[in-house]
mmCIF file of C-alpha atoms in Angstrom:
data_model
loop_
_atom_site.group_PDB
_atom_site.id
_atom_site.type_symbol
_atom_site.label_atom_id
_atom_site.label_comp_id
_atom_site.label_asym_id
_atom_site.label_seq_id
_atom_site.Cartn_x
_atom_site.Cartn_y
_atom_site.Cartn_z
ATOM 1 C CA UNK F 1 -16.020 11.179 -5.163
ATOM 2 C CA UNK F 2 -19.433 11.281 -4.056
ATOM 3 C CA UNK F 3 -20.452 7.534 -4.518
ATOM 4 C CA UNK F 4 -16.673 6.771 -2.744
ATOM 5 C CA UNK F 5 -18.130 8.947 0.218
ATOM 6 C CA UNK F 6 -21.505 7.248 0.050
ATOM 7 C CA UNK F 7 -20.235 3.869 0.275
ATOM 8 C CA UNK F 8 -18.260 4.847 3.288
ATOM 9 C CA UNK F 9 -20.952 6.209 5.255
ATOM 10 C CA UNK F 10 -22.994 3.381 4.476
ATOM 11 C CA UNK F 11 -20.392 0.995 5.668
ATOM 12 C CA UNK F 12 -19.799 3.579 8.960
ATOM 13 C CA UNK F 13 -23.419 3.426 9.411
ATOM 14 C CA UNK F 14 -24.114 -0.533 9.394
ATOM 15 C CA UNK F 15 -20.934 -1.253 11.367
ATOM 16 C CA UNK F 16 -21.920 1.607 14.139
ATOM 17 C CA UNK F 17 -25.913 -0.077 14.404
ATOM 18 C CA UNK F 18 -24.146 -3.392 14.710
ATOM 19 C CA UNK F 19 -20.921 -3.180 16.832
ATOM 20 C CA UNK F 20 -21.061 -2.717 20.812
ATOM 21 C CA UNK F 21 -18.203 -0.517 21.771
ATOM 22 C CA UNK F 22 -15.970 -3.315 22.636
ATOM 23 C CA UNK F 23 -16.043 -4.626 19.358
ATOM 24 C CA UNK F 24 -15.294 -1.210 18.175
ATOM 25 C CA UNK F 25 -12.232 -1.750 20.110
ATOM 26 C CA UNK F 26 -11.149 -4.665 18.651
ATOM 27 C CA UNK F 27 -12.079 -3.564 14.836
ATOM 28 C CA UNK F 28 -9.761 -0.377 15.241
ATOM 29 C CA UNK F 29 -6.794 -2.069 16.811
ATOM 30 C CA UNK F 30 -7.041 -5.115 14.309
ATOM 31 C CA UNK F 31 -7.080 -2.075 11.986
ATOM 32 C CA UNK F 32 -4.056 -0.457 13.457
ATOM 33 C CA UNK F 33 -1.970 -3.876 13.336
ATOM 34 C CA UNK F 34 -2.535 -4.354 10.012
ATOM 35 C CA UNK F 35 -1.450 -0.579 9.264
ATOM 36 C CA UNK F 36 1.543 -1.416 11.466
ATOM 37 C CA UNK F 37 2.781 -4.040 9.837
ATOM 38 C CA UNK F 38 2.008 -2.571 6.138
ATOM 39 C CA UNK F 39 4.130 0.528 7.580
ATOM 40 C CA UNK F 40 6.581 -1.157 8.672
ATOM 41 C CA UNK F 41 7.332 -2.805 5.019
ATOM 42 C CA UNK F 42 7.143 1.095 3.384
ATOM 43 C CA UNK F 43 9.422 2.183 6.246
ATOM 44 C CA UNK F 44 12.033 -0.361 5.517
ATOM 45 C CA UNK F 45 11.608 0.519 1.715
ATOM 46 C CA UNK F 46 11.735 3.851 1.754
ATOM 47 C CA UNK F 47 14.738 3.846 4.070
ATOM 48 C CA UNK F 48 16.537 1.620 1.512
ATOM 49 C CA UNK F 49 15.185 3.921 -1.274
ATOM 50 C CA UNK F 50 13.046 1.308 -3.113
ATOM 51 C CA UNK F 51 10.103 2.930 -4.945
ATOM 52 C CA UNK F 52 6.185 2.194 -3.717
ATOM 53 C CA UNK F 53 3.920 3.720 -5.652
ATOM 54 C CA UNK F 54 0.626 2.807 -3.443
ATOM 55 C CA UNK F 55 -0.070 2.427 0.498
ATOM 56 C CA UNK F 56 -3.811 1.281 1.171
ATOM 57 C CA UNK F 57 -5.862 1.044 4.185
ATOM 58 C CA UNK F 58 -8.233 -1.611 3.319
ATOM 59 C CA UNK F 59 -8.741 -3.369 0.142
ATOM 60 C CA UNK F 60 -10.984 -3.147 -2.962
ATOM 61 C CA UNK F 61 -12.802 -0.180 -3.986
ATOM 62 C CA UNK F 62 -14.258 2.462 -3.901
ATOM 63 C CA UNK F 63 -10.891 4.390 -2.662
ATOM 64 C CA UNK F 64 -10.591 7.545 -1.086
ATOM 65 C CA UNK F 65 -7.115 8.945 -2.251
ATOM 66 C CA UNK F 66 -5.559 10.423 1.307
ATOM 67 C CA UNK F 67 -2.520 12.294 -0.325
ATOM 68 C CA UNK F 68 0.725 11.605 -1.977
ATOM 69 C CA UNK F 69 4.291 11.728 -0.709
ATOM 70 C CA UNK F 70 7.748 10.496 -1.157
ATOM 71 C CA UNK F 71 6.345 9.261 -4.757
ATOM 72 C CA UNK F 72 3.731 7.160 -2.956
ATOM 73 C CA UNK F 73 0.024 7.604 -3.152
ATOM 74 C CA UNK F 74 -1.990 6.867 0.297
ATOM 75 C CA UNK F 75 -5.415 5.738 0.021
ATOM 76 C CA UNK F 76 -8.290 4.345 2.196
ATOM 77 C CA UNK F 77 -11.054 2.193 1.445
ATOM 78 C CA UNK F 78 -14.461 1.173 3.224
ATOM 79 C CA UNK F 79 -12.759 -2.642 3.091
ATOM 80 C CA UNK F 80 -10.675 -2.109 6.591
ATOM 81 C CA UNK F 81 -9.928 -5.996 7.212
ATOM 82 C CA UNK F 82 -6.464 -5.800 5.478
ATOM 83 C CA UNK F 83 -4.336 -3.653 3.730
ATOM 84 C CA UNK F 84 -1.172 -3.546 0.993
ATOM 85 C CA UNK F 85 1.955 -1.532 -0.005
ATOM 86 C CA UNK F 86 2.148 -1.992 -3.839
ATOM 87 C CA UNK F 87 5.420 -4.107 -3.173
ATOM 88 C CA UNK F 88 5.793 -7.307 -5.431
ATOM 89 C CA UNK F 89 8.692 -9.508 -4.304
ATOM 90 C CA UNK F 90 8.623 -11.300 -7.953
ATOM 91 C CA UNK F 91 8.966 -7.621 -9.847
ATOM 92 C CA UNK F 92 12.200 -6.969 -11.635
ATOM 93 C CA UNK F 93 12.669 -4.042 -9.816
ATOM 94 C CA UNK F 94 12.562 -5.989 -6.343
ATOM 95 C CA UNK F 95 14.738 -8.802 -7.840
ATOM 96 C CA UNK F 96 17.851 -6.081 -8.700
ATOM 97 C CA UNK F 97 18.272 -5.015 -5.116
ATOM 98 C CA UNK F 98 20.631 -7.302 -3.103
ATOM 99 C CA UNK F 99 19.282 -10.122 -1.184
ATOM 100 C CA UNK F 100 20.470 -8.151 2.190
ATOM 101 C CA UNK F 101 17.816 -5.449 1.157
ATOM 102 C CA UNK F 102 15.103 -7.565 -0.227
ATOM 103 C CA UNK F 103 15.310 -9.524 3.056
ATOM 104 C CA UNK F 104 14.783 -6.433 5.489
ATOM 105 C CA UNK F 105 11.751 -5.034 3.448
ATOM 106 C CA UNK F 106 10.404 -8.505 3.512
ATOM 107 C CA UNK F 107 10.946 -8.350 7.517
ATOM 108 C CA UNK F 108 9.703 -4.842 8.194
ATOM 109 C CA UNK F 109 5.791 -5.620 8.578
ATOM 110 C CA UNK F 110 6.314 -8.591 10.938
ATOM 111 C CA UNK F 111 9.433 -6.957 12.729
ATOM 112 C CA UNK F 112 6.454 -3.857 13.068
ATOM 113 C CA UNK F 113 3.879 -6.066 14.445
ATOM 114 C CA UNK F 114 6.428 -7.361 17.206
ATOM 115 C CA UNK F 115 7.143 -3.870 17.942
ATOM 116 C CA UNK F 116 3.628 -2.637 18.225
ATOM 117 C CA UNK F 117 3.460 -5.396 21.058
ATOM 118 C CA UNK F 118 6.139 -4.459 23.052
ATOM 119 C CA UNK F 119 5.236 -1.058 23.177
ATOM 120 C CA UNK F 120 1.184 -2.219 24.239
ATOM 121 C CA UNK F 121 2.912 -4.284 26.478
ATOM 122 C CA UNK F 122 5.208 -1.953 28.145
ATOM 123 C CA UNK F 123 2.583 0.711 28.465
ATOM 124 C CA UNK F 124 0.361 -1.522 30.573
ATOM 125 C CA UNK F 125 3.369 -2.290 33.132
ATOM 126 C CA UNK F 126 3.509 1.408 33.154
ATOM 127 C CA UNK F 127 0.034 2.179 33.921
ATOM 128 C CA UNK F 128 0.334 -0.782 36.972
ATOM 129 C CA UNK F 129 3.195 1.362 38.749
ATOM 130 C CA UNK F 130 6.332 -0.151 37.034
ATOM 131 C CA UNK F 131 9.465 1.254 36.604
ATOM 132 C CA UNK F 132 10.860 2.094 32.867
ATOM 133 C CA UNK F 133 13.408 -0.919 33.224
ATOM 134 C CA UNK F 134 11.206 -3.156 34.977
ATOM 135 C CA UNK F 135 8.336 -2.205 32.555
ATOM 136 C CA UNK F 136 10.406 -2.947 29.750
ATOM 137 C CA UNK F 137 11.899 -6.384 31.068
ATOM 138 C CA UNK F 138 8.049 -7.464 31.716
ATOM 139 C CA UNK F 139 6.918 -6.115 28.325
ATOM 140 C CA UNK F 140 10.395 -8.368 26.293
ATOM 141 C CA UNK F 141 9.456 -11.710 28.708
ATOM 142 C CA UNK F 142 5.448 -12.000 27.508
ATOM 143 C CA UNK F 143 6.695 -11.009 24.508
ATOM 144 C CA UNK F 144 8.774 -13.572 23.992
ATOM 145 C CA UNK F 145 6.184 -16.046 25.692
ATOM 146 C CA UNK F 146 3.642 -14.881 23.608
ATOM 147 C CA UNK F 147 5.897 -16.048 20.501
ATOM 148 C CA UNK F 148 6.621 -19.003 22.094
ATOM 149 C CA UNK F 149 2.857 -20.130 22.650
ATOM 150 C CA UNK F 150 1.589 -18.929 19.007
ATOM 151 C CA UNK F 151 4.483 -21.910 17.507
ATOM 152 C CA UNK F 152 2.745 -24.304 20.237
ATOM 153 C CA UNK F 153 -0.752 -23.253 19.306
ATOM 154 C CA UNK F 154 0.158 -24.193 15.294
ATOM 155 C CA UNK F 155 0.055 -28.198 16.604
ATOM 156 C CA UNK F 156 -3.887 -27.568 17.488
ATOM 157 C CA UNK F 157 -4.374 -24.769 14.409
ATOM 158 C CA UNK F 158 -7.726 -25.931 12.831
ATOM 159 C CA UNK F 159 -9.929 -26.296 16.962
ATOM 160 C CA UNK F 160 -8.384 -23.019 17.830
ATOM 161 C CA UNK F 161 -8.032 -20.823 14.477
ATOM 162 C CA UNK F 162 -10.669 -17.781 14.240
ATOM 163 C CA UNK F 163 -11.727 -15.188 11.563
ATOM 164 C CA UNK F 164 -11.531 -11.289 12.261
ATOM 165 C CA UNK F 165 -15.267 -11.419 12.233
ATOM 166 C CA UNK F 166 -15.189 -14.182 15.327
ATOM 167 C CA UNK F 167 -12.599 -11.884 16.809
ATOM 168 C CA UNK F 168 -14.477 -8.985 17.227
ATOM 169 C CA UNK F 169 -17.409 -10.401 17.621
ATOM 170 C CA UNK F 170 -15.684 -11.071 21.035
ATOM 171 C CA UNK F 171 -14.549 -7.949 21.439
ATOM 172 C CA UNK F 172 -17.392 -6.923 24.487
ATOM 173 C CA UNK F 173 -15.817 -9.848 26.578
ATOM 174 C CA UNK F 174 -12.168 -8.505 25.662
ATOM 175 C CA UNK F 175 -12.956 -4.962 26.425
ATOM 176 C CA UNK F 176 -15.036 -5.985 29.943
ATOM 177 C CA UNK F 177 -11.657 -7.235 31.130
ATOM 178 C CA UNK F 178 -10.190 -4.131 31.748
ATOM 179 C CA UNK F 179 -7.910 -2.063 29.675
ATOM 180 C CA UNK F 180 -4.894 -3.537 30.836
ATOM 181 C CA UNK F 181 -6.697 -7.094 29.962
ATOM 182 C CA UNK F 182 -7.854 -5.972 26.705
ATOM 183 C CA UNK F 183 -4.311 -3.936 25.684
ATOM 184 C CA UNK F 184 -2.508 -7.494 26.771
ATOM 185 C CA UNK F 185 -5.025 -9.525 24.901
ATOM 186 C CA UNK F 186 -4.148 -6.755 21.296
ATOM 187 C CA UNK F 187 -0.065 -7.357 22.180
ATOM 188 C CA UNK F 188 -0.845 -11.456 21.469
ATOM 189 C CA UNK F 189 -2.935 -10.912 18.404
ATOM 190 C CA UNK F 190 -0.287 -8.179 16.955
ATOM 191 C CA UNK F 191 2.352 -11.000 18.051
ATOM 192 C CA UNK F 192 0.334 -13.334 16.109
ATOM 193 C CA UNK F 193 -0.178 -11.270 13.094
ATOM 194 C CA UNK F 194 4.110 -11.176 13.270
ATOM 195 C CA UNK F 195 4.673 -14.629 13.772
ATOM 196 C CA UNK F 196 2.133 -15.821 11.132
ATOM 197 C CA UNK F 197 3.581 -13.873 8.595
ATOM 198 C CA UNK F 198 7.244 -14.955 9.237
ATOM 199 C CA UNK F 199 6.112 -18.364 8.987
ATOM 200 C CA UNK F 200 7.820 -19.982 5.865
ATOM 201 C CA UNK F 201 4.192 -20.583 3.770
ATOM 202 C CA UNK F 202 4.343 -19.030 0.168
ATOM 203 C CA UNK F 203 2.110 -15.898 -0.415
ATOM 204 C CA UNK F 204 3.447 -15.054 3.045
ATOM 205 C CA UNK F 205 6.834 -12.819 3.740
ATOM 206 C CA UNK F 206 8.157 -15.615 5.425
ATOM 207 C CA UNK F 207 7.353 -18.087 2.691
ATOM 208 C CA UNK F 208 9.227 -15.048 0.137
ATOM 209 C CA UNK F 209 12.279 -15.464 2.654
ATOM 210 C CA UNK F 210 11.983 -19.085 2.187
ATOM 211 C CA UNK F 211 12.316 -18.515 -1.602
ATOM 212 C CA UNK F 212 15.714 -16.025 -1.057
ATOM 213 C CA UNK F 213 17.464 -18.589 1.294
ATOM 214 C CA UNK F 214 16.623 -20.946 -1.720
ATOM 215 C CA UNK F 215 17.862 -18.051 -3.933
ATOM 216 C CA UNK F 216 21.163 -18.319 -1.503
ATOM 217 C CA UNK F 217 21.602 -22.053 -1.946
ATOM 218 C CA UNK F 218 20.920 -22.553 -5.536
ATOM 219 C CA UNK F 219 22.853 -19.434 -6.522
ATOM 220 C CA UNK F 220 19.881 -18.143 -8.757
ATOM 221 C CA UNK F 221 15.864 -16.899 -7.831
ATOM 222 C CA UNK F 222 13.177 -19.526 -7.711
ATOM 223 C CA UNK F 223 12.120 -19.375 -10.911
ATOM 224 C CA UNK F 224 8.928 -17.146 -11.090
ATOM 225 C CA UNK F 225 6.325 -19.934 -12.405
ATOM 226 C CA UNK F 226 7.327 -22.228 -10.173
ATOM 227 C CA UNK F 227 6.294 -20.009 -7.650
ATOM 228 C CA UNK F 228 3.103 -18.837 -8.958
ATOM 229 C CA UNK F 229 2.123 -22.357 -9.309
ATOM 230 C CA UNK F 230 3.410 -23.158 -5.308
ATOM 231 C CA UNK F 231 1.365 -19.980 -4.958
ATOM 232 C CA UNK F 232 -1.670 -20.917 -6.430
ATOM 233 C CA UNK F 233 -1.978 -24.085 -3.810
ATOM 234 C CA UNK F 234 -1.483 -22.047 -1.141
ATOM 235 C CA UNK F 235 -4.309 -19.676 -1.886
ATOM 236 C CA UNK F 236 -6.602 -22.395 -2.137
ATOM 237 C CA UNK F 237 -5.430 -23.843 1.205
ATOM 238 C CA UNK F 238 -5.982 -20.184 2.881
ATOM 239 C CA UNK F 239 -9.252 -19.806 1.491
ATOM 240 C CA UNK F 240 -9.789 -23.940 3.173
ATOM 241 C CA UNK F 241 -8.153 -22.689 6.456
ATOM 242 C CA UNK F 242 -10.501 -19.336 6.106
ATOM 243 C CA UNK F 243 -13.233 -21.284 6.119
ATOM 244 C CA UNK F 244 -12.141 -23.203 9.135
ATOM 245 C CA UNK F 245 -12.008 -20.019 10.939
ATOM 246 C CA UNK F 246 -15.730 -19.046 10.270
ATOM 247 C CA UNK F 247 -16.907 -22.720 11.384
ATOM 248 C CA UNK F 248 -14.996 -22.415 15.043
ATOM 249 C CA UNK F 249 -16.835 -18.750 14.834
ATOM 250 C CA UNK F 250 -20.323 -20.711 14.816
ATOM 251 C CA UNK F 251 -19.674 -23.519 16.328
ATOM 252 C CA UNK F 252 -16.300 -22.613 18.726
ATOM 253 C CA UNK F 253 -16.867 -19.044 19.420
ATOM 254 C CA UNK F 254 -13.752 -17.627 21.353
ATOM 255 C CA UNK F 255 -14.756 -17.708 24.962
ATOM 256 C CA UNK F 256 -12.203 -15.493 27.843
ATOM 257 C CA UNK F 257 -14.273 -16.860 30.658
#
């Protein structure tokens, strides 16, 4: 317990000597996306009364154990840029529940991150005078131009990709915007986060929809080293494109202005 609290107030202490307050910003809502969209998979599990015995802030160890409930264990670690539910859409467990079920706990975490949006969204019509239902319609139009220009932005997806550290390294600019600026500038990343994930790419959810319209088709699951080997090629191609990312960092920082 006492090296697990070490290593976190080391981490605390290096990122608060490093980060300006804008990137602060930008670190906790990246933070609070990724939460969202993790919740929004145990949500939709839960609801549907599938086990999940682990819900983690962050990745790796050390790990501070938060508290258990509903059979699941919640836990944080130093590690904040991701997150899991222990959820494994090729476990035998997952496989017995009907494709109708699989699918929604596959969809919770993106449908979450869309969600998260709207609400960012609406709140900053709000705070410029709007009314609820003219707030809202605002809030569901850039949403759904938001979605719309992530699917055009794939076509120029290696000039224009960027890490999490080139994102918040941009976070002063974001934040010197305004509030309303910066809250509109979170919706498109939490829209991104969404629309990435639904994307049909194995190791993704949408790639593990992919596999159950397959299942649909074919009458019977993609068979399970098949996909680890589909899998595999993908990892190596999101390490490539994570590499990408910290290039246009150096070379293409992200630039508001």
């Amino acid at each position: 317990m006492n090296r697990t609290i070490g290593v976190f107030a080391l981490v605390l202490a290096v990122l608060a000597v490093t980060l300006n307050p804008g990137q602060w910003a930008v670190l906790v809502s990246i933070t609070l996306m990724i939460v969202a969209h993790e919740l929004g998979h145990y949500l939709t599990a839960v609801r549907l009364d599938y086990p999940v015995e682990r819900f983690s802030i962050g990745f790796g160890t050390p790990r501070l154990v938060l508290g258990r409930s509903w059979g699941t264990e919640f836990q944080i670690t130093p590690w904040l840029f991701g997150g899991y539910v222990s959820i494994d859409p090729t476990h035998p467990t997952f496989l017995a529940l009907p494709m109708r079920k699989r699918a929604m706990i596959l969809a919770g975490g993106p449908a979450m991150n869309f969600a998260l949006a709207l609400v960012m969204l609406f709140g900053v019509a709000l705070g410029k005078g709007a009314s609820l239902g003219a707030a809202l319609a605002w809030a569901l139009k850039v949403l759904l131009s938001m979605t719309g220009m992530f699917f055009v932005a794939l076509a120029s997806l290696f000039t224009e990709v960027h890490s999490v550290f080139g994102i918040i390294h941009a976070g002063g600019e974001m934040l010197g915007l305004g509030l309303g600026a910066f809250f509109v500038i979170m919706a498109s990343i939490s829209v991104s986060l969404g629309a990435l994930n639904l994307l049909p790419v194995p190791l993704l959810d949408g790639g593990h929809l992919l596999y159950l319209g397959l299942e649909r088709l074919i009458g019977k699951p993609v068979s399970l080293p098949l996909q680890a080997s589909i899998g595999r090629i993908f990892f190596a191609l999101l390490i490539g494109l994570m590499a990408v990312g910290i290039y246009n960092d150096i070379f293409n920082p992200i630039k508001l202005s």
